[in-house]
mmCIF file of C-alpha atoms and ligand atoms in Angstrom:
data_model
loop_
_atom_site.group_PDB
_atom_site.id
_atom_site.type_symbol
_atom_site.label_atom_id
_atom_site.label_comp_id
_atom_site.label_asym_id
_atom_site.label_seq_id
_atom_site.Cartn_x
_atom_site.Cartn_y
_atom_site.Cartn_z
ATOM 1 C CA MET A 110 -132.194 24.917 -114.651
ATOM 2 C CA CYS A 111 -130.206 27.397 -116.658
ATOM 3 C CA SER A 112 -126.654 26.351 -117.526
ATOM 4 C CA THR A 113 -125.239 29.870 -117.738
ATOM 5 C CA CYS A 114 -126.013 31.008 -114.247
ATOM 6 C CA GLY A 115 -127.342 27.937 -112.491
ATOM 7 C CA CYS A 116 -130.643 29.573 -111.826
ATOM 8 C CA GLY A 117 -133.716 27.447 -111.379
ATOM 9 C CA GLN A 118 -136.287 30.039 -110.574
ATOM 10 C CA PRO A 119 -137.992 32.023 -113.297
ATOM 11 C CA ASP A 120 -138.746 35.694 -112.894
ATOM 12 C CA GLU A 121 -142.177 36.475 -111.663
ATOM 13 C CA VAL A 122 -144.548 38.732 -113.551
ATOM 14 C CA LEU A 123 -147.409 40.296 -111.634
ATOM 15 C CA ILE A 124 -150.307 41.747 -113.537
ATOM 16 C CA SER A 125 -152.736 43.936 -111.721
ATOM 17 C CA LYS A 126 -155.370 46.554 -112.258
ATOM 18 C CA PRO A 127 -156.434 49.319 -109.921
ATOM 19 C CA GLY A 128 -158.837 47.989 -107.333
ATOM 20 C CA LYS A 129 -157.928 44.378 -107.970
ATOM 21 C CA ALA A 130 -154.739 43.226 -106.348
ATOM 22 C CA ASP A 131 -153.577 41.095 -109.224
ATOM 23 C CA LEU A 132 -155.052 39.303 -112.173
ATOM 24 C CA GLY A 133 -152.775 36.337 -111.981
ATOM 25 C CA HIS A 134 -149.163 35.331 -112.078
ATOM 26 C CA LEU A 135 -147.288 34.570 -115.224
ATOM 27 C CA GLU A 136 -144.093 32.639 -115.044
ATOM 28 C CA MET A 137 -141.384 33.692 -117.364
ATOM 29 C CA HIS A 138 -137.728 32.935 -117.557
ATOM 30 C CA HIS A 139 -135.998 35.865 -118.959
ATOM 31 C CA HIS A 140 -132.401 35.774 -119.710
ATOM 32 C CA ASP A 141 -130.590 38.443 -121.650
ATOM 33 C CA GLU A 142 -127.968 36.254 -123.251
ATOM 34 C CA GLU A 143 -130.416 33.651 -124.449
ATOM 35 C CA HIS A 144 -133.290 35.826 -125.563
ATOM 36 C CA PRO A 145 -131.937 39.211 -126.520
ATOM 37 C CA HIS A 146 -134.497 41.984 -126.727
ATOM 38 C CA HIS A 147 -133.598 44.695 -129.152
ATOM 39 C CA HIS A 148 -136.148 47.360 -128.566
ATOM 40 C CA GLU A 149 -135.760 50.609 -130.363
ATOM 41 C CA HIS A 150 -136.229 53.536 -128.078
ATOM 42 C CA HIS A 151 -139.520 55.279 -128.583
ATOM 43 C CA HIS A 152 -140.602 52.896 -131.218
ATOM 44 C CA HIS A 153 -144.292 53.447 -131.899
ATOM 45 C CA SER A 154 -146.585 50.896 -133.395
ATOM 46 C CA HIS A 155 -150.241 51.510 -134.055
ATOM 47 C CA ALA A 156 -152.985 48.935 -133.864
ATOM 48 C CA GLY A 157 -156.662 49.763 -133.737
ATOM 49 C CA GLY A 158 -156.282 53.278 -132.307
ATOM 50 C CA LYS A 159 -153.854 52.068 -129.699
ATOM 51 C CA THR A 160 -150.247 53.100 -129.655
ATOM 52 C CA ILE A 161 -147.611 50.943 -128.077
ATOM 53 C CA VAL A 162 -144.647 52.935 -126.858
ATOM 54 C CA GLU A 163 -141.446 51.170 -125.939
ATOM 55 C CA VAL A 164 -140.198 53.597 -123.357
ATOM 56 C CA GLU A 165 -137.373 51.740 -121.605
ATOM 57 C CA GLN A 166 -136.832 54.604 -119.185
ATOM 58 C CA ASP A 167 -135.358 54.675 -115.743
ATOM 59 C CA ILE A 168 -138.176 55.576 -113.364
ATOM 60 C CA LEU A 169 -135.808 57.796 -111.404
ATOM 61 C CA GLY A 170 -134.303 59.152 -114.622
ATOM 62 C CA ALA A 171 -135.593 62.685 -114.108
ATOM 63 C CA ASN A 172 -134.061 62.821 -110.632
ATOM 64 C CA ASN A 173 -130.805 61.333 -111.858
ATOM 65 C CA LYS A 174 -130.547 63.793 -114.716
ATOM 66 C CA LEU A 175 -130.982 66.790 -112.474
ATOM 67 C CA ALA A 176 -128.550 65.244 -109.992
ATOM 68 C CA GLU A 177 -125.983 65.135 -112.775
ATOM 69 C CA ARG A 178 -126.618 68.793 -113.444
ATOM 70 C CA ASN A 179 -126.043 69.562 -109.775
ATOM 71 C CA ARG A 180 -122.848 67.549 -109.899
ATOM 72 C CA GLY A 181 -121.667 69.507 -112.919
ATOM 73 C CA TYR A 182 -122.380 72.768 -111.149
ATOM 74 C CA PHE A 183 -120.438 71.594 -108.091
ATOM 75 C CA GLU A 184 -117.543 70.509 -110.249
ATOM 76 C CA ALA A 185 -117.423 73.789 -112.144
ATOM 77 C CA LYS A 186 -117.225 75.753 -108.886
ATOM 78 C CA ASN A 187 -115.031 73.165 -107.174
ATOM 79 C CA ILE A 188 -117.640 72.711 -104.461
ATOM 80 C CA PHE A 189 -117.363 69.584 -102.332
ATOM 81 C CA ALA A 190 -120.933 68.443 -101.596
ATOM 82 C CA ILE A 191 -121.794 65.933 -98.898
ATOM 83 C CA ASN A 192 -125.142 64.197 -98.416
ATOM 84 C CA LEU A 193 -125.563 63.348 -94.715
ATOM 85 C CA VAL A 194 -128.077 60.592 -94.064
ATOM 86 C CA SER A 195 -129.239 58.747 -90.942
ATOM 87 C CA SER A 196 -132.235 57.758 -88.878
ATOM 88 C CA PRO A 197 -133.838 60.621 -86.951
ATOM 89 C CA GLY A 198 -131.740 61.495 -83.908
ATOM 90 C CA SER A 199 -128.455 59.819 -84.869
ATOM 91 C CA GLY A 200 -126.715 63.173 -84.608
ATOM 92 C CA LYS A 201 -126.550 64.736 -88.086
ATOM 93 C CA THR A 202 -127.192 68.269 -86.889
ATOM 94 C CA THR A 203 -124.921 67.892 -83.859
ATOM 95 C CA LEU A 204 -122.083 66.612 -86.049
ATOM 96 C CA LEU A 205 -122.668 69.502 -88.437
ATOM 97 C CA GLU A 206 -122.661 72.092 -85.655
ATOM 98 C CA ARG A 207 -119.368 70.829 -84.268
ATOM 99 C CA THR A 208 -117.820 70.603 -87.749
ATOM 100 C CA LEU A 209 -118.880 74.147 -88.572
ATOM 101 C CA LYS A 210 -117.483 75.524 -85.320
ATOM 102 C CA ASP A 211 -114.166 73.762 -85.813
ATOM 103 C CA LEU A 212 -113.670 74.380 -89.536
ATOM 104 C CA LYS A 213 -115.365 77.654 -90.333
ATOM 105 C CA ASP A 214 -112.133 79.640 -90.118
ATOM 106 C CA GLU A 215 -110.401 77.214 -92.425
ATOM 107 C CA LEU A 216 -113.132 76.576 -95.027
ATOM 108 C CA SER A 217 -116.040 78.374 -96.581
ATOM 109 C CA ILE A 218 -119.059 76.212 -95.692
ATOM 110 C CA SER A 219 -122.769 76.384 -96.437
ATOM 111 C CA VAL A 220 -125.600 74.091 -95.410
ATOM 112 C CA ILE A 221 -128.879 72.742 -96.783
ATOM 113 C CA GLU A 222 -131.188 71.411 -94.072
ATOM 114 C CA GLY A 223 -133.849 68.875 -95.005
ATOM 115 C CA ASP A 224 -136.697 68.155 -92.607
ATOM 116 C CA GLN A 225 -140.349 67.360 -93.067
ATOM 117 C CA GLN A 226 -141.337 70.238 -90.784
ATOM 118 C CA THR A 227 -139.855 73.176 -88.818
ATOM 119 C CA PHE A 228 -136.912 75.509 -89.190
ATOM 120 C CA ASN A 229 -135.275 74.217 -86.011
ATOM 121 C CA ASP A 230 -132.164 72.727 -87.559
ATOM 122 C CA ALA A 231 -131.631 75.695 -89.885
ATOM 123 C CA ASN A 232 -131.891 77.968 -86.860
ATOM 124 C CA ARG A 233 -129.206 75.934 -85.101
ATOM 125 C CA ILE A 234 -126.913 76.423 -88.106
ATOM 126 C CA GLN A 235 -127.848 80.074 -88.559
ATOM 127 C CA ALA A 236 -126.815 80.695 -84.952
ATOM 128 C CA LEU A 237 -123.259 79.865 -86.036
ATOM 129 C CA ASP A 238 -123.327 82.515 -88.769
ATOM 130 C CA ILE A 239 -123.255 79.943 -91.536
ATOM 131 C CA PRO A 240 -125.313 80.428 -94.731
ATOM 132 C CA VAL A 241 -128.163 77.923 -94.601
ATOM 133 C CA VAL A 242 -131.340 77.064 -96.510
ATOM 134 C CA GLN A 243 -134.073 74.932 -94.974
ATOM 135 C CA VAL A 244 -136.024 72.602 -97.245
ATOM 136 C CA ASN A 245 -139.269 71.386 -95.700
ATOM 137 C CA THR A 246 -140.455 68.342 -97.556
ATOM 138 C CA GLY A 247 -143.848 68.107 -95.823
ATOM 139 C CA GLN A 248 -145.057 64.566 -96.452
ATOM 140 C CA GLY A 249 -141.940 63.765 -98.440
ATOM 141 C CA CYS A 250 -139.466 61.544 -96.656
ATOM 142 C CA HIS A 251 -136.314 62.439 -98.591
ATOM 143 C CA LEU A 252 -134.642 65.283 -100.432
ATOM 144 C CA ASP A 253 -134.495 65.035 -104.215
ATOM 145 C CA SER A 254 -132.189 66.628 -106.740
ATOM 146 C CA ASP A 255 -134.704 69.320 -107.705
ATOM 147 C CA MET A 256 -135.015 70.496 -104.091
ATOM 148 C CA VAL A 257 -131.234 70.668 -103.837
ATOM 149 C CA HIS A 258 -131.044 72.468 -107.173
ATOM 150 C CA ARG A 259 -133.451 75.125 -105.906
ATOM 151 C CA ALA A 260 -131.760 75.390 -102.509
ATOM 152 C CA VAL A 261 -128.353 75.795 -104.146
ATOM 153 C CA LYS A 262 -129.690 78.652 -106.303
ATOM 154 C CA GLU A 263 -130.844 80.327 -103.118
ATOM 155 C CA LEU A 264 -127.565 79.683 -101.281
ATOM 156 C CA ASN A 265 -125.184 80.491 -104.105
ATOM 157 C CA PRO A 266 -122.217 78.762 -102.442
ATOM 158 C CA GLY A 267 -118.798 80.197 -103.257
ATOM 159 C CA GLU A 268 -116.042 78.573 -105.283
ATOM 160 C CA ASN A 269 -113.881 76.018 -103.479
ATOM 161 C CA SER A 270 -116.432 75.746 -100.683
ATOM 162 C CA LEU A 271 -117.881 72.860 -98.757
ATOM 163 C CA LEU A 272 -121.627 72.187 -99.039
ATOM 164 C CA MET A 273 -123.183 70.041 -96.335
ATOM 165 C CA ILE A 274 -126.644 68.655 -97.072
ATOM 166 C CA GLU A 275 -128.504 67.204 -94.095
ATOM 167 C CA ASN A 276 -131.102 64.851 -95.540
ATOM 168 C CA VAL A 277 -134.442 64.023 -93.945
ATOM 169 C CA GLY A 278 -133.986 61.589 -91.031
ATOM 170 C CA ASN A 279 -134.791 58.273 -92.719
ATOM 171 C CA LEU A 280 -132.612 55.308 -93.594
ATOM 172 C CA VAL A 281 -134.824 53.989 -96.385
ATOM 173 C CA CYS A 282 -135.990 56.518 -98.918
ATOM 174 C CA PRO A 283 -133.014 58.877 -99.333
ATOM 175 C CA ALA A 284 -130.972 55.884 -100.509
ATOM 176 C CA LEU A 285 -132.635 55.943 -103.924
ATOM 177 C CA PHE A 286 -132.336 59.648 -104.597
ATOM 178 C CA ASP A 287 -129.051 60.940 -105.927
ATOM 179 C CA LEU A 288 -128.729 64.627 -105.117
ATOM 180 C CA GLY A 289 -125.593 65.153 -107.176
ATOM 181 C CA GLU A 290 -123.409 65.003 -104.073
ATOM 182 C CA ASN A 291 -119.731 64.057 -104.247
ATOM 183 C CA LYS A 292 -119.888 61.786 -101.224
ATOM 184 C CA ARG A 293 -122.638 60.194 -99.197
ATOM 185 C CA VAL A 294 -122.059 59.860 -95.472
ATOM 186 C CA VAL A 295 -124.307 57.636 -93.355
ATOM 187 C CA ILE A 296 -124.383 58.071 -89.572
ATOM 188 C CA ILE A 297 -125.415 55.453 -87.068
ATOM 189 C CA SER A 298 -125.249 56.008 -83.348
ATOM 190 C CA VAL A 299 -124.435 53.443 -80.699
ATOM 191 C CA THR A 300 -127.891 53.829 -79.168
ATOM 192 C CA GLU A 301 -129.295 52.095 -82.251
ATOM 193 C CA GLY A 302 -129.052 48.388 -83.071
ATOM 194 C CA ASP A 303 -125.679 47.213 -84.376
ATOM 195 C CA ASP A 304 -127.586 45.285 -87.068
ATOM 196 C CA LYS A 305 -128.868 48.476 -88.687
ATOM 197 C CA PRO A 306 -126.601 48.021 -91.713
ATOM 198 C CA ILE A 307 -128.376 44.826 -92.725
ATOM 199 C CA LYS A 308 -131.810 46.114 -91.769
ATOM 200 C CA TYR A 309 -131.336 49.086 -94.089
ATOM 201 C CA PRO A 310 -128.768 47.744 -96.555
ATOM 202 C CA ASP A 311 -129.587 50.075 -99.459
ATOM 203 C CA MET A 312 -128.359 53.078 -97.549
ATOM 204 C CA PHE A 313 -125.106 51.404 -96.582
ATOM 205 C CA LEU A 314 -124.587 50.152 -100.107
ATOM 206 C CA SER A 315 -124.917 53.646 -101.535
ATOM 207 C CA SER A 316 -122.737 55.413 -98.940
ATOM 208 C CA ASP A 317 -119.007 56.139 -99.033
ATOM 209 C CA VAL A 318 -118.405 56.658 -95.338
ATOM 210 C CA CYS A 319 -120.106 55.392 -92.197
ATOM 211 C CA ILE A 320 -119.770 57.548 -89.120
ATOM 212 C CA ILE A 321 -120.435 55.735 -85.859
ATOM 213 C CA ASN A 322 -121.601 58.456 -83.480
ATOM 214 C CA LYS A 323 -122.209 58.791 -79.736
ATOM 215 C CA THR A 324 -119.197 56.642 -78.845
ATOM 216 C CA ASP A 325 -119.218 58.389 -75.446
ATOM 217 C CA LEU A 326 -122.248 56.226 -74.650
ATOM 218 C CA LEU A 327 -120.551 52.906 -75.466
ATOM 219 C CA PRO A 328 -120.019 51.974 -71.798
ATOM 220 C CA TYR A 329 -123.773 52.137 -71.221
ATOM 221 C CA VAL A 330 -125.159 50.309 -74.247
ATOM 222 C CA ASN A 331 -124.896 46.875 -75.867
ATOM 223 C CA PHE A 332 -123.693 48.176 -79.209
ATOM 224 C CA ASP A 333 -120.887 46.019 -80.649
ATOM 225 C CA VAL A 334 -118.837 48.323 -82.902
ATOM 226 C CA GLN A 335 -117.009 45.483 -84.637
ATOM 227 C CA LYS A 336 -120.260 43.672 -85.344
ATOM 228 C CA ALA A 337 -121.806 46.803 -86.846
ATOM 229 C CA LYS A 338 -118.758 47.251 -89.081
ATOM 230 C CA ASP A 339 -118.825 43.614 -90.156
ATOM 231 C CA TYR A 340 -122.486 43.863 -91.088
ATOM 232 C CA ALA A 341 -121.888 47.071 -93.017
ATOM 233 C CA LEU A 342 -118.916 45.567 -94.867
ATOM 234 C CA ARG A 343 -121.020 42.617 -95.956
ATOM 235 C CA VAL A 344 -123.289 45.065 -97.745
ATOM 236 C CA ASN A 345 -120.519 47.316 -99.045
ATOM 237 C CA HIS A 346 -116.913 46.316 -98.641
ATOM 238 C CA HIS A 347 -115.660 49.730 -99.813
ATOM 239 C CA LEU A 348 -117.179 51.535 -96.841
ATOM 240 C CA GLU A 349 -114.857 53.583 -94.592
ATOM 241 C CA PHE A 350 -115.624 54.017 -90.893
ATOM 242 C CA ILE A 351 -115.060 56.932 -88.569
ATOM 243 C CA GLU A 352 -115.985 56.645 -84.905
ATOM 244 C CA VAL A 353 -116.855 59.886 -83.178
ATOM 245 C CA SER A 354 -118.630 61.543 -80.321
ATOM 246 C CA ALA A 355 -120.140 64.642 -81.851
ATOM 247 C CA THR A 356 -120.922 66.089 -78.421
ATOM 248 C CA LYS A 357 -117.606 65.315 -76.689
ATOM 249 C CA GLY A 358 -115.437 65.733 -79.782
ATOM 250 C CA ASP A 359 -113.622 62.383 -79.734
ATOM 251 C CA GLY A 360 -112.630 61.199 -83.196
ATOM 252 C CA MET A 361 -113.671 64.408 -84.934
ATOM 253 C CA ASP A 362 -110.096 65.008 -86.115
ATOM 254 C CA ARG A 363 -110.294 61.881 -88.249
ATOM 255 C CA TRP A 364 -113.502 63.179 -89.825
ATOM 256 C CA TYR A 365 -111.855 66.525 -90.583
ATOM 257 C CA GLU A 366 -108.863 64.729 -92.030
ATOM 258 C CA TRP A 367 -111.181 62.746 -94.280
ATOM 259 C CA LEU A 368 -112.906 65.964 -95.391
ATOM 260 C CA ARG A 369 -109.615 67.699 -96.210
ATOM 261 C CA LYS A 370 -108.254 64.705 -98.064
ATOM 262 C CA ASN A 371 -111.355 64.067 -100.175
ATOM 263 C CA ARG A 372 -112.154 67.688 -100.895
ATOM 264 C CA GLY A 373 -109.003 68.083 -102.921
ATOM 265 C CA LYS A 374 -109.665 65.077 -105.117
ATOM 266 C CA MET B 125 -142.574 56.174 -98.326
ATOM 267 C CA HIS B 126 -140.414 56.700 -101.395
ATOM 268 C CA GLU B 127 -142.783 54.387 -103.279
ATOM 269 C CA LEU B 128 -145.022 57.426 -103.592
ATOM 270 C CA SER B 129 -142.287 59.420 -105.343
ATOM 271 C CA ILE B 130 -141.641 56.448 -107.569
ATOM 272 C CA VAL B 131 -145.296 56.245 -108.599
ATOM 273 C CA MET B 132 -145.301 60.007 -109.187
ATOM 274 C CA SER B 133 -142.255 59.660 -111.431
ATOM 275 C CA ILE B 134 -143.999 56.904 -113.386
ATOM 276 C CA LEU B 135 -147.026 59.171 -113.747
ATOM 277 C CA GLU B 136 -144.818 61.925 -115.125
ATOM 278 C CA ILE B 137 -143.326 59.595 -117.697
ATOM 279 C CA ALA B 138 -146.792 58.321 -118.630
ATOM 280 C CA ASP B 139 -148.182 61.838 -118.941
ATOM 281 C CA LYS B 140 -145.405 62.812 -121.306
ATOM 282 C CA GLU B 141 -145.879 59.759 -123.492
ATOM 283 C CA VAL B 142 -149.652 60.237 -123.669
ATOM 284 C CA LYS B 143 -149.154 63.826 -124.817
ATOM 285 C CA LYS B 144 -146.467 62.857 -127.300
ATOM 286 C CA ALA B 145 -148.786 60.289 -128.904
ATOM 287 C CA ASN B 146 -151.756 62.676 -128.913
ATOM 288 C CA ALA B 147 -153.617 60.103 -126.862
ATOM 289 C CA GLU B 148 -155.877 60.420 -123.859
ATOM 290 C CA LYS B 149 -155.038 57.631 -121.520
ATOM 291 C CA VAL B 150 -152.801 54.716 -120.702
ATOM 292 C CA ASP B 151 -154.343 51.299 -121.336
ATOM 293 C CA SER B 152 -151.463 49.281 -120.040
ATOM 294 C CA ILE B 153 -148.045 49.854 -118.598
ATOM 295 C CA GLU B 154 -145.149 47.491 -118.235
ATOM 296 C CA LEU B 155 -142.673 48.039 -115.420
ATOM 297 C CA GLU B 156 -139.466 46.385 -114.342
ATOM 298 C CA ILE B 157 -138.847 46.394 -110.606
ATOM 299 C CA GLY B 158 -135.865 44.350 -109.464
ATOM 300 C CA THR B 159 -136.208 42.282 -106.302
ATOM 301 C CA LEU B 160 -133.408 44.319 -104.682
ATOM 302 C CA SER B 161 -134.493 47.713 -105.999
ATOM 303 C CA GLY B 162 -135.504 48.879 -102.544
ATOM 304 C CA VAL B 163 -139.170 49.033 -103.496
ATOM 305 C CA GLU B 164 -141.629 47.470 -101.091
ATOM 306 C CA MET B 165 -144.401 46.080 -103.329
ATOM 307 C CA GLU B 166 -147.108 46.459 -100.712
ATOM 308 C CA ALA B 167 -146.260 50.126 -100.261
ATOM 309 C CA PHE B 168 -146.002 50.460 -104.016
ATOM 310 C CA ASP B 169 -149.512 49.056 -104.549
ATOM 311 C CA PHE B 170 -150.865 51.400 -101.929
ATOM 312 C CA ALA B 171 -149.079 54.394 -103.440
ATOM 313 C CA TRP B 172 -150.383 53.391 -106.860
ATOM 314 C CA GLU B 173 -153.947 53.156 -105.689
ATOM 315 C CA ILE B 174 -153.976 56.586 -104.092
ATOM 316 C CA SER B 175 -152.070 58.283 -106.922
ATOM 317 C CA VAL B 176 -153.622 57.170 -110.208
ATOM 318 C CA LYS B 177 -157.117 58.440 -109.491
ATOM 319 C CA ASP B 178 -158.119 61.129 -111.994
ATOM 320 C CA THR B 179 -154.949 60.702 -114.017
ATOM 321 C CA VAL B 180 -154.162 59.208 -117.413
ATOM 322 C CA MET B 181 -153.299 56.010 -115.594
ATOM 323 C CA GLU B 182 -156.553 55.555 -113.717
ATOM 324 C CA ASP B 183 -157.629 52.494 -115.721
ATOM 325 C CA ALA B 184 -154.252 51.232 -116.779
ATOM 326 C CA GLU B 185 -153.481 47.569 -116.512
ATOM 327 C CA ARG B 186 -150.168 47.164 -114.796
ATOM 328 C CA LYS B 187 -147.614 44.514 -115.558
ATOM 329 C CA VAL B 188 -144.638 44.253 -113.236
ATOM 330 C CA HIS B 189 -141.563 42.222 -114.096
ATOM 331 C CA ARG B 190 -139.794 41.312 -110.888
ATOM 332 C CA THR B 191 -136.258 40.773 -112.103
ATOM 333 C CA LYS B 192 -134.539 38.333 -109.780
ATOM 334 C CA ALA B 193 -131.347 39.739 -108.353
ATOM 335 C CA LYS B 194 -128.028 38.101 -109.125
ATOM 336 C CA ALA B 195 -124.762 38.535 -107.297
ATOM 337 C CA LYS B 196 -121.201 37.507 -108.036
ATOM 338 C CA CYS B 197 -118.942 36.284 -105.274
ATOM 339 C CA ALA B 198 -115.911 38.567 -104.897
ATOM 340 C CA ASP B 199 -113.790 35.548 -103.989
ATOM 341 C CA CYS B 200 -114.659 32.538 -106.121
ATOM 342 C CA GLY B 201 -116.605 34.323 -108.859
ATOM 343 C CA HIS B 202 -119.705 32.170 -108.434
ATOM 344 C CA VAL B 203 -122.861 33.843 -109.749
ATOM 345 C CA PHE B 204 -126.022 33.177 -107.776
ATOM 346 C CA PHE B 205 -129.515 34.475 -107.090
ATOM 347 C CA ALA B 206 -129.308 36.914 -104.209
ATOM 348 C CA GLN B 207 -132.065 37.222 -101.639
ATOM 349 C CA THR B 208 -130.474 40.238 -99.964
ATOM 350 C CA LEU B 209 -127.675 42.713 -100.527
ATOM 351 C CA TYR B 210 -125.539 40.751 -98.049
ATOM 352 C CA ASP B 211 -125.914 37.053 -98.876
ATOM 353 C CA ASP B 212 -123.112 34.585 -98.176
ATOM 354 C CA CYS B 213 -121.790 32.953 -101.329
ATOM 355 C CA PRO B 214 -123.594 29.588 -101.538
ATOM 356 C CA LYS B 215 -120.421 27.984 -102.896
ATOM 357 C CA CYS B 216 -117.557 29.226 -100.727
ATOM 358 C CA GLY B 217 -119.458 30.915 -97.891
ATOM 359 C CA GLN B 218 -117.711 34.256 -97.819
ATOM 360 C CA PRO B 219 -119.942 37.310 -97.494
ATOM 361 C CA PHE B 220 -118.611 39.848 -100.005
ATOM 362 C CA ASN B 221 -120.412 39.997 -103.327
ATOM 363 C CA GLU B 222 -121.004 42.311 -106.167
ATOM 364 C CA ILE B 223 -124.663 42.794 -107.049
ATOM 365 C CA LEU B 224 -124.965 42.256 -110.812
ATOM 366 C CA ASN B 225 -128.621 43.081 -111.305
ATOM 367 C CA GLY B 226 -131.944 43.190 -109.519
ATOM 368 C CA ARG B 227 -131.887 46.903 -108.727
ATOM 369 C CA GLU B 228 -133.815 47.853 -111.899
ATOM 370 C CA LEU B 229 -136.531 50.485 -111.719
ATOM 371 C CA ARG B 230 -137.774 51.024 -115.250
ATOM 372 C CA VAL B 231 -140.805 51.798 -117.324
ATOM 373 C CA LYS B 232 -140.502 49.350 -120.191
ATOM 374 C CA ALA B 233 -143.511 50.060 -122.352
ATOM 375 C CA LEU B 234 -146.912 51.705 -122.483
ATOM 376 C CA THR B 235 -150.037 51.256 -124.532
ATOM 377 C CA VAL B 236 -151.931 54.506 -124.951
ATOM 378 C CA SER B 237 -155.161 55.357 -126.736
HETATM 379 N N1 GDP C 657 -124.348 61.343 -75.900
HETATM 380 C C1 GDP C 657 -124.340 61.843 -77.151
HETATM 381 N N2 GDP C 657 -125.462 62.430 -77.635
HETATM 382 C C2 GDP C 657 -125.440 62.917 -78.891
HETATM 383 C C3 GDP C 657 -124.274 62.851 -79.698
HETATM 384 N N3 GDP C 657 -124.552 63.400 -80.888
HETATM 385 C C4 GDP C 657 -125.849 63.823 -80.829
HETATM 386 N N4 GDP C 657 -126.384 63.540 -79.622
HETATM 387 C C5 GDP C 657 -127.740 63.848 -79.155
HETATM 388 O O1 GDP C 657 -128.694 63.151 -79.951
HETATM 389 C C6 GDP C 657 -129.873 63.924 -80.099
HETATM 390 C C7 GDP C 657 -130.229 64.065 -81.564
HETATM 391 O O2 GDP C 657 -129.195 64.776 -82.241
HETATM 392 P P1 GDP C 657 -129.431 65.556 -83.604
HETATM 393 O O3 GDP C 657 -128.110 66.125 -83.986
HETATM 394 O O4 GDP C 657 -130.567 66.517 -83.482
HETATM 395 O O5 GDP C 657 -129.845 64.365 -84.565
HETATM 396 P P2 GDP C 657 -130.394 64.401 -86.098
HETATM 397 O O6 GDP C 657 -131.852 64.146 -86.013
HETATM 398 O O7 GDP C 657 -129.675 63.275 -86.780
HETATM 399 O O8 GDP C 657 -130.052 65.719 -86.663
HETATM 400 C C8 GDP C 657 -129.601 65.267 -79.438
HETATM 401 O O9 GDP C 657 -130.172 65.247 -78.163
HETATM 402 C C9 GDP C 657 -128.077 65.303 -79.367
HETATM 403 O O10 GDP C 657 -127.625 66.074 -78.299
HETATM 404 C C10 GDP C 657 -123.096 62.209 -79.135
HETATM 405 O O11 GDP C 657 -122.034 62.102 -79.754
HETATM 406 N N5 GDP C 657 -123.203 61.740 -77.863
HETATM 407 MG MG1 MG C 658 -131.257 67.181 -87.678
HETATM 408 ZN ZN1 ZN C 659 -130.554 31.757 -116.082
HETATM 409 ZN ZN1 ZN C 660 -140.340 57.058 -97.422
HETATM 410 ZN ZN1 ZN C 661 -117.751 32.266 -103.484
#
């Protein structure tokens, strides 16, 4: 048992080769304070024609770097970029449509639509005379910062505008991919389980706001709003909640208020 | 399956390092994947298997360090090993914690030849 942190369990090291699941387990306690590793970055050592490279690189580093570039671009043009994430069917496009209708006279808005297939959602946005680019990810289950970078080039959003990015419907994968957005907004609808926040905690941990949609259906379903909020707060106690019905319009004013308030920051 | 994108990103890093060292292939690769990194190891293994074929990593031995996640209780400050992103503090029982580590996704080292 370690006295610093009270841990008893060592980290597990799995060694495996293609084809063979794993070659055995090594047990190793590794503890930064007790056994500091000072690896020089890109230190090369040569032994018998082999080169050992200490890389120490974030696997998602390339995505994160480009996300930072996107963020810099948004900042320079004072663009407020929102990454909208949810399961398929929670109401991302419906919320967007209503928001665009209600705010398009007040704000300059453009949209990036992410879906594996089809131009359906982009067509729904286009019908409202809003500049939109559709990104079809094919097999890919999330947008990444390069896709957004390319879509933004295409869109060329104006200064002081609002950029809404509808991610691919998926509560798992988009959580890991920073797009360079200013805020991440996760939507759950009351037709889903109220335990979604702990089933898909990564997404709720990485989001700033949780919109609870389809509140018009509350009388007909077993969704416990307070329970959903409690679960979500366990994962991320900074999360803000906004309850809306994107089809009926209830609660949308609070969402617009949030947008106005945070856009200026 | 974001595990596929993760394997592709590892491949990109490996490719670059192989070129930089004027080598041909990766003999071994050491990764750090925290227990709360959001990576499903079964999906990761599958993604690995279908992705490394005909690449510099085809025959690479893979070593994965599963860093055990630690959280700090927002109330009493107790530091403990976290099984999930929403554990109750084992000391005082309240549910709000700060995750200290366990979300690592890194390539630590490679051997190329
Ligand atoms: N009753 C109700 N249905 C909604 C609401 N918002 C969206 N829907 C419906 O949910 C379905 C999926 O919505 P959509 O916006 O396409 O979801 P997306 O996949 O997240 O973009 C559509 O049939 C919408 O009409 C709501 O507030 N109340
Ligand atoms: Mg949609
Ligand atoms: Zn320890
Ligand atoms: Zn996925
Ligand atoms: Zn505590």
